Amino acid sequence: MVRNDDGAGAPAKAPAPLPGARLAPRGGTAGHLVKAALLALSAGIAVWAALPLIAAGNWFGLAAVATVTAVVFRVYLSERHVPAKYLLPGVLLLIAFQVVPVLYTVGTSVTNYGDGHRGTKEQAIAQIEAASVAESEGGQDYVLTLAARGDAATGELVFLLTGEGDRVLAGDEEGLEPLPGARTGPTGKVTEAGGLTLLTAAEAGERSEEISQLAVPAGEGAGIRASGLSAAYEGRATRVYDEGCDCITDSTTGEVYTADDERGAFVGEDGDRLSQGWRVGVGADNYARVASDAGIASSFLSILGWNVVFAAGTTLGVFVLGLAVALAMHTTRPLRGRTAYRLLLVLPYAMPAFAMMLLWRDMFNADFGLINRMLGLDVDWLGGTGTARAAALTINIWLGFPYMFLIATGALQAIPRELVQAARIDGAGAWQAFRNVTLPLLMVAMAPVLIATFAFNFNNFNAIWLTTEGGPFPADSPMAGATDLLITYTYRLAFGGQSAQYGYAAAISVFIFLIVTLISYVSLRRSAALEEVNR
Amino acid sequence: MRPRTAPPRALAGAAALALAATACSGGGETADEAAGTLVIWADPERTDVLAPFAEEFGQANGVQVDVQSLPVDDIQGDFVTAHEAGSGPDILVGAHDWIGNLVQNGSIDPVQLPGDAQERFDPGAIDAVTYQGRLYGVPYAMESLMLLRNTELAPDAPATMEELVETGTALKDDGDVEEALGVQVSQTGDPFHLQPLYTSAGGYLFGTDDEGDPDPSDLGVGTPESVEAMEKIAELGEEGEGVLKRSIDSDNVGSLFERGQTPYFITGPWSLAAVKDAEVDYAISPVPGFEGMNEARPFLGAQSFFVASGGENKVLAEEFIVNNVAQPELATALYEADPRPPALVEVFEAAEADDPDLAAMMEAAEDAEPMPVIPEMSAIWDPFGKAQAAVIGGEDPEQAVASAEKAISEQIG
């Protein structure tokens, strides 16, 4: 490749053609137009993404957008970087949808992020103080009218408070004073107050935050606060944060809650914690929790074992069944209604899997299910370990075999019939011909699909969650059921309690990620070895 | 089958999906709602009823009101996530037992009802929305489990569980019905629907702390009382009377009663519409307790309005809740759309005369206790449900309760 050394301007001479460069559209007006349009589009997307980022002050995000856009322009405007032109879209998508989520998950796994620990410490303090405002004992209720000194949008906010006997007080940040010249309507709302601008609901709505913040001093730390647009009450915050001791004092009980920055919560002397916490880093705590959990240690191997059986069994089942049906349909003899049969066979694949799984679950019901009724059985299908596993496998195979049938039909049709005929002429039996001629040729097309089927079913959450929900659960293990896959088991561990513990869930996800990585590594090594043999 | 070639992208993709499924989406910055637009989130059933009132409120106050409908199963989670991202609504409509989780995430603010407004509500409903000594929502409707009976099959309300089992089993033995009692258990158990039996037999879930809230440090599951209660429940299970069955679940229990295949149905007001459509002659009575034991105490739920702490228009939201929800008109409309006992006493009294079911539902809710709002409650459902299913299936109650207790304690931490 010839380097263009004269810096700016067009290259003095065209760079040496790269392999495949002849194929690239070069110089075509349409091509240039498309390229310009795509670049304009990416610039447009960048601007569209940048504006809210600027508004939110997210400079890191802005830098990322700028970098990506710059790279896109550099790669596509330059004559060089030809391989990059092909790789860039894929690489960007890979980063956006694979690398970032993985990094984000790993990042989350070292925090206590989850319900009760979502925001920052400042937010938690603000929430604790706001939630602690209690109406003063015997404090008066007022009818409230919102007003401002001067302009409605910017003037200083005043609470006009109508108390007993329609006496009106004006309250602001300084305190309360009587407002003699005010007139009140039938509800007690002030209709006219000399010199003050009364706020309409819409104007008050604009200043919502200011109104919520204002507490008119009413002595002894109490403040008069608004409750909506037309009521006010005297109350005080019973829990107040003190920066000096980094603690919150409850003035009614006298209890002091000290900030524990390792747990992300305010903890009292007796170990009680305030429910509003914040997000902190917890290091490897989540991993330690997974590793030291006795329940996980005792059930992990059995779940993994069943998980492999489920994935392998499904793969084998759909392969055998799909291939058998495809072979049956692949007869040379005329078969009436072949298309109708094929359509019927594809039906399970065409119907929504979610609905089918729920339907199957009901068919396996011990008392009301179709299967027991039709066969006159009294089997508690979903209540026993072996039967529940058989049921889960049956359902999954039924759902999966039509796809394998389609693939096998296609692959069979691609194999020249002459090969089998030749084998038969050479004296091979039907089975021999199939075993030694058809099957090896078939496997070329089928093997990748089978691998993908195995990998998919290894983490087939729906197939279990919508049918057995992992059950049955023996009396001694409510967390690990007989048909649980790793993915359903870990989902239950992390989210089963309905309250979300994202940090812990992320740590578990990282473990699953490692397991799947290990499996793919092993199978990659195996497939590499196979390719050597094939060559 | 031995794997031969592995498509690495498919595997990596599966892994990333697994990760993405559990990882929460990042704090996406969403464009703020225009100030002056009051946003209300409710489930689809309420939105239609709310819309005209919201419209009227908007016109009276010169503001835009937008009632948005969210699927009932997602609304709480979406609300917390939206609050975190700063793009949530101003008002949330939902069940009172969300309060604990909403408060620990700082996503709702206490409500201040003026003067004696609290006294106009049913005390049970006010109790339900009170948490840590603060009123966190304004309730509009209540619900609790009750016993529906098919009056053609079982004319009289059973006074005890034993009586119910006797009548039901006799009908079953005669071949008039298929099941003696319809109560959903399912393979994973259902602590909500078994709560009346569990409490009647002496079990409890949490003790009570000084503020009147459930006390997570006093877990009732695993106590000797809970084992005894589960032993009592086992007597009705598959190895006992065969009245409680895992094969009966939320999908088939309704149709059992609607088709006259069971004389009794333990359910809540939500099932009434379908029962009426099926034209079953029914009557409502409280869920009976076991003979000589405690009263059956189902959970009391209170549907409520909450003020979002992160809303742009908190003042308007408070105004809407205090001056609309606490007034009879809206509560009446909500009652008419979905007949559950209204929380406002005057609305209840006005409706009671025309709707005999209402008084019966209220009687069924008499002994009900508010469903615990503490976040720790969410740790109960799954493990305890499975223990119940195992016991009903005939396994040892002591072992099942002990392992449920262990799982719950680990979750609560």
Coordinates of N, CA, C and O in Angstrom, one line a residue, chain A residues 105-115 282 286-287 289-290 494 500-510, chain B residues 22:
Chain A
T105 N -23.1 -5.0 33.3 CA -23.4 -6.0 34.3 C -22.3 -6.2 35.3 O -22.6 -6.3 36.5
V106 N -21.1 -6.3 34.8 CA -20.0 -6.5 35.7 C -19.9 -5.3 36.7 O -19.7 -5.5 37.9
G107 N -20.1 -4.1 36.1 CA -20.0 -2.9 37.0 C -21.1 -2.9 38.0 O -20.9 -2.6 39.2
T108 N -22.3 -3.4 37.6 CA -23.4 -3.4 38.6 C -23.2 -4.5 39.6 O -23.6 -4.3 40.8
S109 N -22.5 -5.5 39.3 CA -22.4 -6.7 40.2 C -21.5 -6.3 41.4 O -21.5 -7.0 42.4
V110 N -20.8 -5.2 41.4 CA -20.0 -4.8 42.5 C -20.6 -3.7 43.3 O -20.0 -3.0 44.1
T111 N -21.9 -3.5 43.1 CA -22.7 -2.5 43.9 C -23.8 -3.2 44.6 O -24.1 -4.4 44.3
N112 N -24.5 -2.4 45.4 CA -25.7 -3.0 46.1 C -27.0 -2.5 45.4 O -28.0 -2.4 46.0
Y113 N -26.8 -2.1 44.1 CA -27.9 -1.5 43.4 C -29.1 -2.4 43.4 O -29.0 -3.6 43.1
G114 N -30.3 -1.9 43.7 CA -31.5 -2.6 43.8 C -32.6 -1.8 44.5 O -32.3 -0.7 44.9
D115 N -33.7 -2.5 44.8 CA -34.8 -1.7 45.5 C -34.2 -1.3 46.9 O -33.6 -2.1 47.6
V282 N -19.9 -2.4 46.8 CA -19.7 -3.4 47.8 C -18.6 -4.4 47.5 O -18.5 -5.4 48.1
N286 N -21.2 -9.4 46.6 CA -22.2 -10.2 45.9 C -21.7 -11.6 45.4 O -22.4 -12.6 45.5
Y287 N -20.5 -11.6 44.9 CA -19.8 -12.8 44.5 C -19.7 -13.7 45.7 O -19.9 -14.9 45.6
R289 N -21.4 -13.8 48.3 CA -22.7 -14.3 48.7 C -23.1 -15.5 47.8 O -23.7 -16.5 48.3
V290 N -22.9 -15.4 46.5 CA -23.2 -16.5 45.6 C -22.4 -17.7 46.0 O -22.9 -18.8 46.2
A494 N -32.6 -14.2 42.2 CA -32.4 -12.7 42.1 C -33.7 -11.9 42.2 O -33.7 -10.9 42.8
A500 N -36.4 -6.2 43.5 CA -35.2 -6.4 42.6 C -33.9 -6.2 43.4 O -33.7 -5.1 44.0
Q501 N -33.0 -7.1 43.2 CA -31.6 -6.9 43.8 C -30.7 -7.0 42.6 O -30.1 -8.1 42.3
Y502 N -30.5 -5.9 41.9 CA -29.8 -5.9 40.6 C -28.3 -6.3 40.8 O -27.7 -7.0 40.0
G503 N -27.7 -5.8 41.9 CA -26.3 -6.1 42.1 C -26.1 -7.6 42.2 O -25.2 -8.2 41.6
Y504 N -26.9 -8.2 43.1 CA -26.8 -9.7 43.3 C -27.1 -10.4 42.0 O -26.4 -11.4 41.6
A505 N -28.2 -10.0 41.3 CA -28.5 -10.6 40.1 C -27.4 -10.5 39.0 O -27.1 -11.5 38.3
A506 N -26.7 -9.4 39.0 CA -25.7 -9.2 38.1 C -24.5 -10.1 38.4 O -23.9 -10.7 37.5
A507 N -24.2 -10.3 39.7 CA -23.2 -11.2 40.0 C -23.5 -12.6 39.6 O -22.6 -13.4 39.0
I508 N -24.8 -13.0 39.7 CA -25.2 -14.4 39.3 C -25.1 -14.5 37.7 O -24.6 -15.5 37.2
S509 N -25.4 -13.4 37.1 CA -25.4 -13.4 35.6 C -23.9 -13.5 35.1 O -23.7 -14.2 34.1
V510 N -23.0 -12.9 35.9 CA -21.6 -13.1 35.5 C -21.2 -14.5 35.6 O -20.5 -15.1 34.7
Chain B
T22 N -31.1 -9.7 33.0 CA -31.1 -9.4 34.4 C -30.6 -8.0 34.7 O -31.0 -7.4 35.7

